[in-house]
PDB file of C-alpha atoms in Angstrom:
ATOM      1  CA  UNK B   1     -37.514  31.567 -32.362  1.00 61.00           C
ATOM      2  CA  UNK B   2     -39.053  28.930 -29.901  1.00 75.00           C
ATOM      3  CA  UNK B   3     -38.168  25.954 -31.995  1.00 91.00           C
ATOM      4  CA  UNK B   4     -34.372  27.398 -31.422  1.00 92.00           C
ATOM      5  CA  UNK B   5     -34.789  27.514 -27.985  1.00 92.00           C
ATOM      6  CA  UNK B   6     -36.341  24.135 -27.859  1.00 92.00           C
ATOM      7  CA  UNK B   7     -33.657  22.868 -30.168  1.00 93.00           C
ATOM      8  CA  UNK B   8     -30.712  24.287 -27.850  1.00 94.00           C
ATOM      9  CA  UNK B   9     -32.537  23.197 -24.638  1.00 93.00           C
ATOM     10  CA  UNK B  10     -32.511  19.273 -26.115  1.00 94.00           C
ATOM     11  CA  UNK B  11     -28.878  19.923 -27.033  1.00 95.00           C
ATOM     12  CA  UNK B  12     -28.062  20.576 -23.587  1.00 92.00           C
ATOM     13  CA  UNK B  13     -29.857  17.827 -21.831  1.00 95.00           C
ATOM     14  CA  UNK B  14     -28.386  15.392 -24.242  1.00 96.00           C
ATOM     15  CA  UNK B  15     -24.783  16.860 -23.842  1.00 95.00           C
ATOM     16  CA  UNK B  16     -25.706  16.429 -19.932  1.00 94.00           C
ATOM     17  CA  UNK B  17     -26.778  12.781 -20.317  1.00 95.00           C
ATOM     18  CA  UNK B  18     -23.367  12.066 -22.283  1.00 95.00           C
ATOM     19  CA  UNK B  19     -21.314  13.582 -19.498  1.00 95.00           C
ATOM     20  CA  UNK B  20     -23.448  11.336 -17.047  1.00 94.00           C
ATOM     21  CA  UNK B  21     -22.677   8.699 -19.132  1.00 93.00           C
ATOM     22  CA  UNK B  22     -19.159   9.167 -19.430  1.00 95.00           C
ATOM     23  CA  UNK B  23     -18.826   9.624 -15.605  1.00 94.00           C
ATOM     24  CA  UNK B  24     -20.463   6.437 -15.012  1.00 92.00           C
ATOM     25  CA  UNK B  25     -18.222   4.616 -17.810  1.00 93.00           C
ATOM     26  CA  UNK B  26     -15.097   6.137 -16.134  1.00 94.00           C
ATOM     27  CA  UNK B  27     -16.523   4.600 -12.694  1.00 93.00           C
ATOM     28  CA  UNK B  28     -16.792   1.566 -14.201  1.00 91.00           C
ATOM     29  CA  UNK B  29     -13.391   1.416 -15.771  1.00 92.00           C
ATOM     30  CA  UNK B  30     -11.729   2.450 -12.487  1.00 93.00           C
ATOM     31  CA  UNK B  31     -13.112  -0.498 -10.695  1.00 93.00           C
ATOM     32  CA  UNK B  32     -11.719  -2.719 -13.496  1.00 93.00           C
ATOM     33  CA  UNK B  33      -8.188  -1.584 -13.071  1.00 93.00           C
ATOM     34  CA  UNK B  34      -7.068  -3.404  -9.675  1.00 95.00           C
ATOM     35  CA  UNK B  35      -8.314  -6.491 -11.289  1.00 95.00           C
ATOM     36  CA  UNK B  36      -6.849  -6.168 -14.748  1.00 95.00           C
ATOM     37  CA  UNK B  37      -3.739  -5.057 -13.295  1.00 96.00           C
ATOM     38  CA  UNK B  38      -3.110  -8.279 -11.049  1.00 96.00           C
ATOM     39  CA  UNK B  39      -3.740 -10.163 -14.356  1.00 97.00           C
ATOM     40  CA  UNK B  40      -1.330  -8.354 -16.155  1.00 97.00           C
ATOM     41  CA  UNK B  41       1.309  -8.926 -13.332  1.00 97.00           C
ATOM     42  CA  UNK B  42       0.705 -12.535 -13.251  1.00 97.00           C
ATOM     43  CA  UNK B  43       1.025 -12.773 -17.119  1.00 97.00           C
ATOM     44  CA  UNK B  44       4.586 -10.463 -16.951  1.00 97.00           C
ATOM     45  CA  UNK B  45       5.727 -13.222 -14.341  1.00 97.00           C
ATOM     46  CA  UNK B  46       4.696 -16.119 -16.304  1.00 97.00           C
ATOM     47  CA  UNK B  47       6.245 -14.452 -19.439  1.00 97.00           C
ATOM     48  CA  UNK B  48       9.779 -14.244 -17.698  1.00 97.00           C
ATOM     49  CA  UNK B  49       9.513 -17.742 -16.372  1.00 96.00           C
ATOM     50  CA  UNK B  50       8.647 -18.805 -19.969  1.00 97.00           C
ATOM     51  CA  UNK B  51      12.166 -17.347 -21.024  1.00 96.00           C
ATOM     52  CA  UNK B  52      10.897 -13.877 -22.481  1.00 96.00           C
ATOM     53  CA  UNK B  53      13.387 -11.151 -21.914  1.00 96.00           C
ATOM     54  CA  UNK B  54      12.456  -8.122 -19.361  1.00 96.00           C
ATOM     55  CA  UNK B  55      12.832  -5.458 -22.597  1.00 96.00           C
ATOM     56  CA  UNK B  56      10.506  -7.525 -24.556  1.00 97.00           C
ATOM     57  CA  UNK B  57       8.129  -7.759 -21.635  1.00 97.00           C
ATOM     58  CA  UNK B  58       8.336  -3.994 -21.115  1.00 97.00           C
ATOM     59  CA  UNK B  59       7.609  -3.171 -24.631  1.00 97.00           C
ATOM     60  CA  UNK B  60       4.830  -5.269 -24.805  1.00 97.00           C
ATOM     61  CA  UNK B  61       3.073  -4.161 -21.567  1.00 97.00           C
ATOM     62  CA  UNK B  62       3.635  -0.561 -21.690  1.00 96.00           C
ATOM     63  CA  UNK B  63       5.851  -0.643 -18.468  1.00 97.00           C
ATOM     64  CA  UNK B  64       9.601   0.416 -18.114  1.00 97.00           C
ATOM     65  CA  UNK B  65      12.070  -2.109 -17.713  1.00 96.00           C
ATOM     66  CA  UNK B  66      12.367  -1.191 -13.759  1.00 96.00           C
ATOM     67  CA  UNK B  67       8.540  -1.258 -13.286  1.00 97.00           C
ATOM     68  CA  UNK B  68       8.603  -4.791 -14.762  1.00 97.00           C
ATOM     69  CA  UNK B  69      11.525  -6.025 -12.544  1.00 97.00           C
ATOM     70  CA  UNK B  70       9.651  -4.849  -9.394  1.00 97.00           C
ATOM     71  CA  UNK B  71       6.252  -6.562 -10.658  1.00 97.00           C
ATOM     72  CA  UNK B  72       8.658  -9.667 -10.840  1.00 97.00           C
ATOM     73  CA  UNK B  73      10.024  -9.237  -7.670  1.00 96.00           C
ATOM     74  CA  UNK B  74       6.708  -8.894  -6.297  1.00 97.00           C
ATOM     75  CA  UNK B  75       5.822 -12.021  -7.838  1.00 96.00           C
ATOM     76  CA  UNK B  76       8.759 -13.657  -6.012  1.00 95.00           C
ATOM     77  CA  UNK B  77      10.966 -13.656  -9.133  1.00 95.00           C
ATOM     78  CA  UNK B  78      14.402 -11.983  -9.285  1.00 91.00           C
ATOM     79  CA  UNK B  79      14.850 -10.852 -13.002  1.00 81.00           C
ATOM     80  CA  UNK B  80      18.625 -10.975 -14.148  1.00 78.00           C
ATOM     81  CA  UNK B  81      19.991  -7.612 -14.970  1.00 66.00           C
ATOM     82  CA  UNK B  82      21.395  -7.095 -18.431  1.00 56.00           C
TER      83      UNK B  82
END
């Protein structure tokens, strides 16, 4: 009985540690998002200037076409409408 209690308590502590580790990882990822988003926006503008179509940029980036156009406008580029 005591060994079951000890095993259950250890499993509980391990689960709490995984939660804490997961929360720390989420917090770290959240701090990376703005930096990575800026990098993606710059890459979107450059890809468009290099001749990549808005639809292809949308497919690769995971953004919708209108969001790609917004990013382009924010980057000083007016995307051609189809």
